[in-house]
Amino acid sequence: MHRTYSKKTLWRALLLGALAVALLLLIGLDFWSGQREASFEKSSLAMGTVVTAQLYGPDGEEAAGAIFDALQALEQERLSWRLSSSDIARINAAAGGSVPVAPQTIGYLQQAAAVSQKSGGAFDCTLGALTQLWDIGGENARVPSQAEIDAALQTVGYQSVSLQGGQAAVAKGQALDLGAIGKGIACDEIAAMLEQSRLSGAVISVGGSILLWGQRPGGGDWKIGVRDPRGEASEQLGSFSLPGGYVSTSGNYERTLTVNGQTYHHILDPKTGYPADSGLISVTVMAPTGLLSDALSTACFVLGYQDSLPLLKEFHAEAIFVTQERAVFVTEGLRQSFTLTNGDYHLASAG
């Protein structure tokens, strides 16, 4: 979702977010020897979140400018449900009928439908009516009535999305919201740009989604910190290493609303219309694409640990689950590279 904030709030988010990214992405520049490779770093607000680009090699400043311009175009032309110029907004405005959209948008929706189908609807991009109703993290956040939630649930159903002949349509009353995959999509688009650049490596953070591209300065794997879901943004529960790829995290700490002593988070269960309650407080997913890592982190958060395992296998993905009891489950592909460093948590058996 894309929201409007005061300038003071935006810059505070930028500074805190940039600090958190710097601490959580343990790129390891202090641990390699030899001549330091030229690097350029830029942090700014884009797509309603903090984006940080750490670029290695020649033309870093030029590449950073192109990346942030591309993110602005991605939001304005394809993903935003708020901006009338975007494909998603035009599809929503024409609900009940079809509109021509960019081939890339068709591709996003096709991939979203695949995750929706395989997850049994735990991930669903037609949650627009529900997310707007709760508006958690926005200016009009509130706890809707049961009657309002029931009515909004009637509009949810990825099966009603039609993609034919370069046109897209949703059923009357439905609304698309790609907020759960938008940051992963951004990472995919940036990766395609980097392939055409002269850069040797890059770490891109778009909110809770991260792209690790190319070679790490000094060689070896990139090291990524996993945030402590119960701590401050700069605090970790552990870390793991990857040669590259896409990583996304969904957690119940990201955007919240507290009413009468009860706290609600923004990850909604498409079946109940309420914040998901699967026993998890965060899920970090590594997947073959940014879109998949983002979609799967949401789906897994809704499903819970055990029910997520077949879904991860289906999409050749790996994950780190953190439960309300502070147990940490790590799937096989990440188990050897993951190190738990926070004594408040314990590694749990994957059995």
mmCIF file of C-alpha atoms in Angstrom:
data_model
loop_
_atom_site.group_PDB
_atom_site.id
_atom_site.type_symbol
_atom_site.label_atom_id
_atom_site.label_comp_id
_atom_site.label_asym_id
_atom_site.label_seq_id
_atom_site.Cartn_x
_atom_site.Cartn_y
_atom_site.Cartn_z
ATOM 1 C CA MET A 1 0.000 0.000 0.000
ATOM 2 C CA HIS A 2 1.175 3.560 -0.682
ATOM 3 C CA ARG A 3 0.391 6.181 1.952
ATOM 4 C CA THR A 4 0.734 9.888 2.633
ATOM 5 C CA TYR A 5 2.916 10.987 5.550
ATOM 6 C CA SER A 6 4.154 14.303 6.872
ATOM 7 C CA LYS A 7 7.628 15.396 5.751
ATOM 8 C CA LYS A 8 8.940 15.100 9.315
ATOM 9 C CA THR A 9 7.656 11.517 9.588
ATOM 10 C CA LEU A 10 9.132 10.590 6.218
ATOM 11 C CA TRP A 11 12.611 11.852 7.027
ATOM 12 C CA ARG A 12 12.559 10.251 10.461
ATOM 13 C CA ALA A 13 11.652 6.949 8.793
ATOM 14 C CA LEU A 14 14.436 7.461 6.276
ATOM 15 C CA LEU A 15 17.109 8.045 8.900
ATOM 16 C CA LEU A 16 16.013 5.184 11.147
ATOM 17 C CA GLY A 17 15.544 2.856 8.216
ATOM 18 C CA ALA A 18 18.932 3.634 6.736
ATOM 19 C CA LEU A 19 20.559 2.975 10.130
ATOM 20 C CA ALA A 20 18.753 -0.335 10.480
ATOM 21 C CA VAL A 21 19.757 -1.420 6.990
ATOM 22 C CA ALA A 22 23.379 -0.488 7.603
ATOM 23 C CA LEU A 23 23.442 -2.589 10.751
ATOM 24 C CA LEU A 24 21.419 -5.537 9.470
ATOM 25 C CA LEU A 25 23.169 -5.960 6.138
ATOM 26 C CA LEU A 26 26.526 -7.176 7.372
ATOM 27 C CA ILE A 27 28.350 -6.692 4.114
ATOM 28 C CA GLY A 28 31.655 -7.332 5.831
ATOM 29 C CA LEU A 29 33.732 -4.471 4.451
ATOM 30 C CA ASP A 30 35.901 -4.468 7.578
ATOM 31 C CA PHE A 31 36.828 -8.108 7.051
ATOM 32 C CA TRP A 32 38.399 -8.090 3.612
ATOM 33 C CA SER A 33 41.921 -7.060 2.776
ATOM 34 C CA GLY A 34 43.532 -5.435 -0.230
ATOM 35 C CA GLN A 35 42.547 -2.340 -2.148
ATOM 36 C CA ARG A 36 39.080 -1.050 -1.335
ATOM 37 C CA GLU A 37 36.794 -1.188 -4.336
ATOM 38 C CA ALA A 38 35.032 2.019 -5.315
ATOM 39 C CA SER A 39 31.555 2.159 -3.803
ATOM 40 C CA PHE A 40 28.585 4.486 -3.741
ATOM 41 C CA GLU A 41 25.680 4.464 -1.280
ATOM 42 C CA LYS A 42 22.345 6.219 -1.448
ATOM 43 C CA SER A 43 19.294 6.033 0.829
ATOM 44 C CA SER A 44 15.988 7.689 0.060
ATOM 45 C CA LEU A 45 12.257 7.176 0.167
ATOM 46 C CA ALA A 46 10.627 5.363 -2.728
ATOM 47 C CA MET A 47 7.498 3.229 -3.127
ATOM 48 C CA GLY A 48 6.359 4.284 0.355
ATOM 49 C CA THR A 49 9.407 2.851 2.114
ATOM 50 C CA VAL A 50 13.114 3.377 2.745
ATOM 51 C CA VAL A 51 15.331 2.206 -0.114
ATOM 52 C CA THR A 52 19.089 1.829 0.336
ATOM 53 C CA ALA A 53 21.469 1.055 -2.525
ATOM 54 C CA GLN A 54 25.086 0.050 -1.856
ATOM 55 C CA LEU A 55 26.839 -0.195 -5.220
ATOM 56 C CA TYR A 56 30.362 -1.449 -5.999
ATOM 57 C CA GLY A 57 32.370 -0.683 -9.114
ATOM 58 C CA PRO A 58 32.424 2.181 -11.611
ATOM 59 C CA ASP A 59 29.535 4.585 -12.267
ATOM 60 C CA GLY A 60 27.866 3.908 -8.917
ATOM 61 C CA GLU A 61 26.338 7.369 -8.595
ATOM 62 C CA GLU A 62 24.898 7.229 -12.113
ATOM 63 C CA ALA A 63 23.512 3.747 -11.502
ATOM 64 C CA ALA A 64 21.918 4.845 -8.226
ATOM 65 C CA GLY A 65 20.146 7.702 -9.971
ATOM 66 C CA ALA A 66 18.801 5.330 -12.614
ATOM 67 C CA ILE A 67 17.624 2.881 -9.942
ATOM 68 C CA PHE A 68 15.627 5.479 -8.017
ATOM 69 C CA ASP A 69 14.145 6.883 -11.233
ATOM 70 C CA ALA A 70 13.070 3.355 -12.191
ATOM 71 C CA LEU A 71 11.404 2.798 -8.802
ATOM 72 C CA GLN A 72 9.417 5.996 -9.202
ATOM 73 C CA ALA A 73 8.275 4.904 -12.658
ATOM 74 C CA LEU A 74 7.420 1.422 -11.362
ATOM 75 C CA GLU A 75 5.122 2.897 -8.742
ATOM 76 C CA GLN A 76 3.519 5.487 -10.991
ATOM 77 C CA GLU A 77 3.048 3.337 -14.077
ATOM 78 C CA ARG A 78 2.327 -0.142 -12.714
ATOM 79 C CA LEU A 79 2.004 -0.870 -8.992
ATOM 80 C CA SER A 80 0.293 1.906 -7.013
ATOM 81 C CA TRP A 81 -3.389 1.512 -6.236
ATOM 82 C CA ARG A 82 -3.504 5.191 -5.237
ATOM 83 C CA LEU A 83 -2.106 6.800 -8.408
ATOM 84 C CA SER A 84 -4.642 6.835 -11.221
ATOM 85 C CA SER A 85 -1.849 6.569 -13.792
ATOM 86 C CA SER A 86 -0.816 3.065 -12.700
ATOM 87 C CA ASP A 87 -1.994 -0.227 -14.166
ATOM 88 C CA ILE A 88 -3.231 -1.500 -10.794
ATOM 89 C CA ALA A 89 -5.279 1.654 -10.142
ATOM 90 C CA ARG A 90 -6.802 1.473 -13.623
ATOM 91 C CA ILE A 91 -7.725 -2.190 -13.143
ATOM 92 C CA ASN A 92 -9.403 -1.330 -9.821
ATOM 93 C CA ALA A 93 -11.240 1.643 -11.325
ATOM 94 C CA ALA A 94 -12.611 -0.595 -14.066
ATOM 95 C CA ALA A 95 -13.630 -3.445 -11.724
ATOM 96 C CA GLY A 96 -16.139 -5.588 -13.556
ATOM 97 C CA GLY A 97 -14.531 -4.780 -16.907
ATOM 98 C CA SER A 98 -11.094 -5.220 -18.461
ATOM 99 C CA VAL A 99 -8.356 -2.705 -19.325
ATOM 100 C CA PRO A 100 -5.117 -3.021 -21.337
ATOM 101 C CA VAL A 101 -2.006 -3.105 -19.151
ATOM 102 C CA ALA A 102 1.735 -3.511 -19.606
ATOM 103 C CA PRO A 103 3.076 -7.032 -20.249
ATOM 104 C CA GLN A 104 5.142 -6.700 -17.071
ATOM 105 C CA THR A 105 1.983 -6.140 -15.015
ATOM 106 C CA ILE A 106 0.404 -9.231 -16.555
ATOM 107 C CA GLY A 107 3.529 -11.150 -15.536
ATOM 108 C CA TYR A 108 3.352 -9.908 -11.944
ATOM 109 C CA LEU A 109 -0.280 -10.950 -11.652
ATOM 110 C CA GLN A 110 0.360 -14.359 -13.209
ATOM 111 C CA GLN A 111 3.108 -15.074 -10.685
ATOM 112 C CA ALA A 112 0.928 -13.773 -7.851
ATOM 113 C CA ALA A 113 -1.855 -16.121 -8.950
ATOM 114 C CA ALA A 114 0.558 -19.071 -8.900
ATOM 115 C CA VAL A 115 1.568 -18.372 -5.292
ATOM 116 C CA SER A 116 -2.066 -17.797 -4.347
ATOM 117 C CA GLN A 117 -3.100 -21.141 -5.827
ATOM 118 C CA LYS A 118 -0.225 -23.114 -4.290
ATOM 119 C CA SER A 119 -0.707 -21.470 -0.875
ATOM 120 C CA GLY A 120 -4.429 -22.166 -0.801
ATOM 121 C CA GLY A 121 -5.129 -18.439 -0.782
ATOM 122 C CA ALA A 122 -2.886 -17.594 2.190
ATOM 123 C CA PHE A 123 -1.421 -15.002 -0.155
ATOM 124 C CA ASP A 124 -4.021 -13.087 -2.169
ATOM 125 C CA CYS A 125 -3.493 -9.861 -4.114
ATOM 126 C CA THR A 126 -7.243 -9.039 -4.109
ATOM 127 C CA LEU A 127 -7.164 -7.902 -0.474
ATOM 128 C CA GLY A 128 -7.487 -4.246 -1.468
ATOM 129 C CA ALA A 129 -10.880 -3.686 0.155
ATOM 130 C CA LEU A 130 -9.692 -5.240 3.427
ATOM 131 C CA THR A 131 -6.340 -3.456 3.598
ATOM 132 C CA GLN A 132 -8.021 -0.128 2.927
ATOM 133 C CA LEU A 133 -10.623 -0.902 5.587
ATOM 134 C CA TRP A 134 -8.001 -1.512 8.300
ATOM 135 C CA ASP A 135 -5.485 1.014 6.891
ATOM 136 C CA ILE A 136 -2.889 -0.111 9.435
ATOM 137 C CA GLY A 137 0.105 2.194 9.097
ATOM 138 C CA GLY A 138 -1.994 4.835 7.358
ATOM 139 C CA GLU A 139 -3.726 8.002 8.470
ATOM 140 C CA ASN A 140 -7.113 6.322 9.037
ATOM 141 C CA ALA A 141 -6.126 3.121 10.846
ATOM 142 C CA ARG A 142 -8.945 1.572 12.859
ATOM 143 C CA VAL A 143 -10.493 -1.742 13.872
ATOM 144 C CA PRO A 144 -13.426 -2.336 11.530
ATOM 145 C CA SER A 145 -16.703 -3.830 12.656
ATOM 146 C CA GLN A 146 -17.383 -7.496 12.002
ATOM 147 C CA ALA A 147 -20.048 -6.515 9.489
ATOM 148 C CA GLU A 148 -17.529 -4.388 7.567
ATOM 149 C CA ILE A 149 -14.984 -7.200 7.552
ATOM 150 C CA ASP A 150 -17.592 -9.721 6.387
ATOM 151 C CA ALA A 151 -18.578 -7.428 3.524
ATOM 152 C CA ALA A 152 -14.958 -6.846 2.490
ATOM 153 C CA LEU A 153 -14.249 -10.595 2.597
ATOM 154 C CA GLN A 154 -16.879 -11.073 -0.090
ATOM 155 C CA THR A 155 -14.594 -9.188 -2.486
ATOM 156 C CA VAL A 156 -11.513 -11.351 -1.822
ATOM 157 C CA GLY A 157 -10.636 -14.092 -4.278
ATOM 158 C CA TYR A 158 -7.663 -14.315 -6.624
ATOM 159 C CA GLN A 159 -9.657 -16.722 -8.793
ATOM 160 C CA SER A 160 -11.683 -13.776 -10.118
ATOM 161 C CA VAL A 161 -8.667 -12.025 -11.659
ATOM 162 C CA SER A 162 -8.789 -12.347 -15.455
ATOM 163 C CA LEU A 163 -5.669 -12.005 -17.636
ATOM 164 C CA GLN A 164 -6.356 -12.377 -21.338
ATOM 165 C CA GLY A 165 -4.999 -10.819 -24.504
ATOM 166 C CA GLY A 166 -2.902 -8.182 -22.748
ATOM 167 C CA GLN A 167 -5.879 -7.072 -20.660
ATOM 168 C CA ALA A 168 -6.594 -7.507 -16.971
ATOM 169 C CA ALA A 169 -9.797 -7.442 -14.976
ATOM 170 C CA VAL A 170 -11.104 -8.021 -11.469
ATOM 171 C CA ALA A 171 -14.672 -8.721 -10.437
ATOM 172 C CA LYS A 172 -17.017 -5.891 -9.589
ATOM 173 C CA GLY A 173 -16.282 -4.680 -6.066
ATOM 174 C CA GLN A 174 -12.784 -6.179 -6.000
ATOM 175 C CA ALA A 175 -9.573 -4.208 -5.557
ATOM 176 C CA LEU A 176 -6.000 -5.300 -6.182
ATOM 177 C CA ASP A 177 -3.260 -4.425 -3.702
ATOM 178 C CA LEU A 178 0.275 -5.522 -4.631
ATOM 179 C CA GLY A 179 1.760 -4.159 -1.415
ATOM 180 C CA ALA A 180 2.747 -7.688 -0.358
ATOM 181 C CA ILE A 181 4.888 -8.193 -3.480
ATOM 182 C CA GLY A 182 5.745 -4.670 -4.634
ATOM 183 C CA LYS A 183 9.099 -4.477 -2.894
ATOM 184 C CA GLY A 184 10.120 -7.869 -4.232
ATOM 185 C CA ILE A 185 9.095 -6.778 -7.722
ATOM 186 C CA ALA A 186 11.299 -3.709 -7.278
ATOM 187 C CA CYS A 187 14.264 -5.962 -6.481
ATOM 188 C CA ASP A 188 13.622 -7.982 -9.643
ATOM 189 C CA GLU A 189 13.486 -4.842 -11.771
ATOM 190 C CA ILE A 190 16.700 -3.502 -10.227
ATOM 191 C CA ALA A 191 18.485 -6.817 -10.797
ATOM 192 C CA ALA A 192 17.657 -6.597 -14.515
ATOM 193 C CA MET A 193 19.114 -3.090 -14.602
ATOM 194 C CA LEU A 194 22.280 -4.150 -12.796
ATOM 195 C CA GLU A 195 22.916 -6.838 -15.401
ATOM 196 C CA GLN A 196 23.336 -4.037 -17.946
ATOM 197 C CA SER A 197 25.635 -1.963 -15.736
ATOM 198 C CA ARG A 198 29.404 -1.883 -15.171
ATOM 199 C CA LEU A 199 29.007 -2.602 -11.464
ATOM 200 C CA SER A 200 30.634 -5.629 -9.873
ATOM 201 C CA GLY A 201 28.271 -6.031 -6.928
ATOM 202 C CA ALA A 202 25.353 -4.448 -5.103
ATOM 203 C CA VAL A 203 23.155 -4.722 -2.040
ATOM 204 C CA ILE A 204 19.716 -3.183 -2.488
ATOM 205 C CA SER A 205 17.204 -2.942 0.342
ATOM 206 C CA VAL A 206 13.598 -2.008 -0.499
ATOM 207 C CA GLY A 207 11.802 -2.055 2.828
ATOM 208 C CA GLY A 208 11.783 -5.673 3.971
ATOM 209 C CA SER A 209 13.106 -7.051 0.673
ATOM 210 C CA ILE A 210 16.792 -7.346 -0.173
ATOM 211 C CA LEU A 211 18.697 -8.013 -3.399
ATOM 212 C CA LEU A 212 22.247 -9.358 -3.133
ATOM 213 C CA TRP A 213 23.778 -9.069 -6.605
ATOM 214 C CA GLY A 214 27.170 -9.808 -8.095
ATOM 215 C CA GLN A 215 30.410 -10.233 -6.202
ATOM 216 C CA ARG A 216 30.968 -9.216 -2.616
ATOM 217 C CA PRO A 217 34.054 -6.995 -2.252
ATOM 218 C CA GLY A 218 36.930 -9.231 -1.240
ATOM 219 C CA GLY A 219 35.108 -12.383 -2.279
ATOM 220 C CA GLY A 220 33.024 -14.839 -0.326
ATOM 221 C CA ASP A 221 29.347 -14.809 0.531
ATOM 222 C CA TRP A 222 27.235 -11.857 1.558
ATOM 223 C CA LYS A 223 26.232 -11.921 5.224
ATOM 224 C CA ILE A 224 22.715 -10.881 6.271
ATOM 225 C CA GLY A 225 21.478 -10.054 9.728
ATOM 226 C CA VAL A 226 18.026 -11.259 10.790
ATOM 227 C CA ARG A 227 16.178 -8.695 12.850
ATOM 228 C CA ASP A 228 15.086 -9.459 16.400
ATOM 229 C CA PRO A 229 11.273 -9.209 16.025
ATOM 230 C CA ARG A 230 10.962 -8.242 19.687
ATOM 231 C CA GLY A 231 13.805 -5.717 19.658
ATOM 232 C CA GLU A 232 14.723 -2.409 18.092
ATOM 233 C CA ALA A 233 15.284 -2.120 14.339
ATOM 234 C CA SER A 234 19.052 -2.369 14.780
ATOM 235 C CA GLU A 235 18.976 -5.508 16.959
ATOM 236 C CA GLN A 236 19.512 -8.992 15.558
ATOM 237 C CA LEU A 237 18.690 -12.552 16.562
ATOM 238 C CA GLY A 238 21.201 -14.075 14.153
ATOM 239 C CA SER A 239 22.688 -14.013 10.671
ATOM 240 C CA PHE A 240 23.208 -16.195 7.610
ATOM 241 C CA SER A 241 25.293 -16.141 4.438
ATOM 242 C CA LEU A 242 24.375 -16.316 0.753
ATOM 243 C CA PRO A 243 26.360 -16.070 -2.471
ATOM 244 C CA GLY A 244 23.603 -13.818 -3.778
ATOM 245 C CA GLY A 245 19.875 -13.752 -4.391
ATOM 246 C CA TYR A 246 16.657 -12.379 -2.941
ATOM 247 C CA VAL A 247 15.548 -12.227 0.689
ATOM 248 C CA SER A 248 12.287 -10.866 2.133
ATOM 249 C CA THR A 249 11.011 -10.654 5.693
ATOM 250 C CA SER A 250 7.445 -10.337 6.968
ATOM 251 C CA GLY A 251 6.950 -9.552 10.642
ATOM 252 C CA ASN A 252 4.204 -8.476 13.010
ATOM 253 C CA TYR A 253 6.322 -5.495 14.123
ATOM 254 C CA GLU A 254 6.357 -3.673 10.770
ATOM 255 C CA ARG A 255 3.095 -1.701 10.989
ATOM 256 C CA THR A 256 0.757 -1.936 13.961
ATOM 257 C CA LEU A 257 -2.364 -0.452 15.511
ATOM 258 C CA THR A 258 -3.101 -0.593 19.237
ATOM 259 C CA VAL A 259 -6.696 -0.128 20.426
ATOM 260 C CA ASN A 260 -7.880 -0.706 24.007
ATOM 261 C CA GLY A 261 -4.637 -2.442 24.887
ATOM 262 C CA GLN A 262 -4.746 -4.873 21.957
ATOM 263 C CA THR A 263 -2.205 -4.604 19.145
ATOM 264 C CA TYR A 264 -3.060 -5.491 15.557
ATOM 265 C CA HIS A 265 -0.477 -5.957 12.798
ATOM 266 C CA HIS A 266 -0.868 -5.333 9.072
ATOM 267 C CA ILE A 267 -0.523 -8.878 7.664
ATOM 268 C CA LEU A 268 -4.123 -9.894 7.109
ATOM 269 C CA ASP A 269 -5.400 -13.456 6.765
ATOM 270 C CA PRO A 270 -7.524 -13.602 3.574
ATOM 271 C CA LYS A 271 -9.793 -16.199 5.173
ATOM 272 C CA THR A 272 -10.680 -14.322 8.379
ATOM 273 C CA GLY A 273 -10.126 -10.685 7.432
ATOM 274 C CA TYR A 274 -8.150 -10.178 10.648
ATOM 275 C CA PRO A 275 -4.393 -9.985 11.262
ATOM 276 C CA ALA A 276 -2.901 -13.457 10.785
ATOM 277 C CA ASP A 277 -2.479 -15.514 13.938
ATOM 278 C CA SER A 278 -0.349 -18.545 13.038
ATOM 279 C CA GLY A 279 1.974 -18.476 16.029
ATOM 280 C CA LEU A 280 4.726 -16.648 14.101
ATOM 281 C CA ILE A 281 6.206 -13.212 14.692
ATOM 282 C CA SER A 282 8.482 -13.127 11.650
ATOM 283 C CA VAL A 283 9.414 -15.115 8.547
ATOM 284 C CA THR A 284 12.485 -14.515 6.392
ATOM 285 C CA VAL A 285 12.436 -16.171 2.965
ATOM 286 C CA MET A 286 15.155 -16.696 0.355
ATOM 287 C CA ALA A 287 13.719 -17.425 -3.106
ATOM 288 C CA PRO A 288 14.723 -17.458 -6.788
ATOM 289 C CA THR A 289 13.100 -14.057 -7.451
ATOM 290 C CA GLY A 290 12.234 -10.982 -5.440
ATOM 291 C CA LEU A 291 8.529 -11.326 -6.146
ATOM 292 C CA LEU A 292 8.565 -14.911 -4.883
ATOM 293 C CA SER A 293 10.529 -14.069 -1.735
ATOM 294 C CA ASP A 294 8.063 -11.273 -0.919
ATOM 295 C CA ALA A 295 4.910 -13.276 -1.684
ATOM 296 C CA LEU A 296 6.150 -16.370 0.120
ATOM 297 C CA SER A 297 7.143 -14.471 3.266
ATOM 298 C CA THR A 298 3.564 -13.213 3.491
ATOM 299 C CA ALA A 299 2.005 -16.591 2.695
ATOM 300 C CA CYS A 300 4.238 -18.386 5.204
ATOM 301 C CA PHE A 301 3.437 -15.867 7.923
ATOM 302 C CA VAL A 302 -0.261 -16.587 7.397
ATOM 303 C CA LEU A 303 0.160 -20.375 7.138
ATOM 304 C CA GLY A 304 2.528 -20.972 10.056
ATOM 305 C CA TYR A 305 5.660 -23.104 10.133
ATOM 306 C CA GLN A 306 4.456 -26.637 9.371
ATOM 307 C CA ASP A 307 1.966 -25.708 6.651
ATOM 308 C CA SER A 308 4.582 -23.533 4.920
ATOM 309 C CA LEU A 309 7.091 -26.313 4.262
ATOM 310 C CA PRO A 310 5.383 -27.841 1.174
ATOM 311 C CA LEU A 311 4.904 -24.347 -0.271
ATOM 312 C CA LEU A 312 8.590 -23.493 0.136
ATOM 313 C CA LYS A 313 9.582 -26.762 -1.498
ATOM 314 C CA GLU A 314 7.238 -26.069 -4.413
ATOM 315 C CA PHE A 315 9.039 -22.806 -5.198
ATOM 316 C CA HIS A 316 12.597 -23.933 -4.297
ATOM 317 C CA ALA A 317 12.726 -21.474 -1.416
ATOM 318 C CA GLU A 318 14.231 -21.520 2.083
ATOM 319 C CA ALA A 319 13.099 -19.766 5.244
ATOM 320 C CA ILE A 320 13.765 -18.803 8.847
ATOM 321 C CA PHE A 321 10.676 -18.847 11.090
ATOM 322 C CA VAL A 322 10.456 -17.132 14.483
ATOM 323 C CA THR A 323 7.569 -18.125 16.762
ATOM 324 C CA GLN A 324 5.803 -16.326 19.577
ATOM 325 C CA GLU A 325 7.638 -18.662 21.981
ATOM 326 C CA ARG A 326 10.982 -17.358 20.583
ATOM 327 C CA ALA A 327 11.759 -20.633 18.839
ATOM 328 C CA VAL A 328 13.679 -20.330 15.570
ATOM 329 C CA PHE A 329 13.101 -22.894 12.811
ATOM 330 C CA VAL A 330 15.525 -22.908 9.865
ATOM 331 C CA THR A 331 14.896 -24.927 6.714
ATOM 332 C CA GLU A 332 17.572 -27.278 5.452
ATOM 333 C CA GLY A 333 19.071 -25.045 2.782
ATOM 334 C CA LEU A 334 19.958 -22.306 5.278
ATOM 335 C CA ARG A 335 20.709 -24.424 8.327
ATOM 336 C CA GLN A 336 24.485 -24.635 7.898
ATOM 337 C CA SER A 337 24.976 -20.932 7.191
ATOM 338 C CA PHE A 338 22.658 -19.612 9.935
ATOM 339 C CA THR A 339 24.080 -18.578 13.301
ATOM 340 C CA LEU A 340 21.850 -17.716 16.252
ATOM 341 C CA THR A 341 23.451 -14.934 18.303
ATOM 342 C CA ASN A 342 20.619 -13.755 20.561
ATOM 343 C CA GLY A 343 20.258 -15.714 23.805
ATOM 344 C CA ASP A 344 16.589 -14.761 24.124
ATOM 345 C CA TYR A 345 15.822 -17.225 21.301
ATOM 346 C CA HIS A 346 16.513 -20.916 20.795
ATOM 347 C CA LEU A 347 16.942 -23.104 17.740
ATOM 348 C CA ALA A 348 14.121 -25.607 17.405
ATOM 349 C CA SER A 349 14.078 -29.017 15.785
ATOM 350 C CA ALA A 350 12.736 -29.040 12.232
ATOM 351 C CA GLY A 351 11.049 -32.370 12.798
#
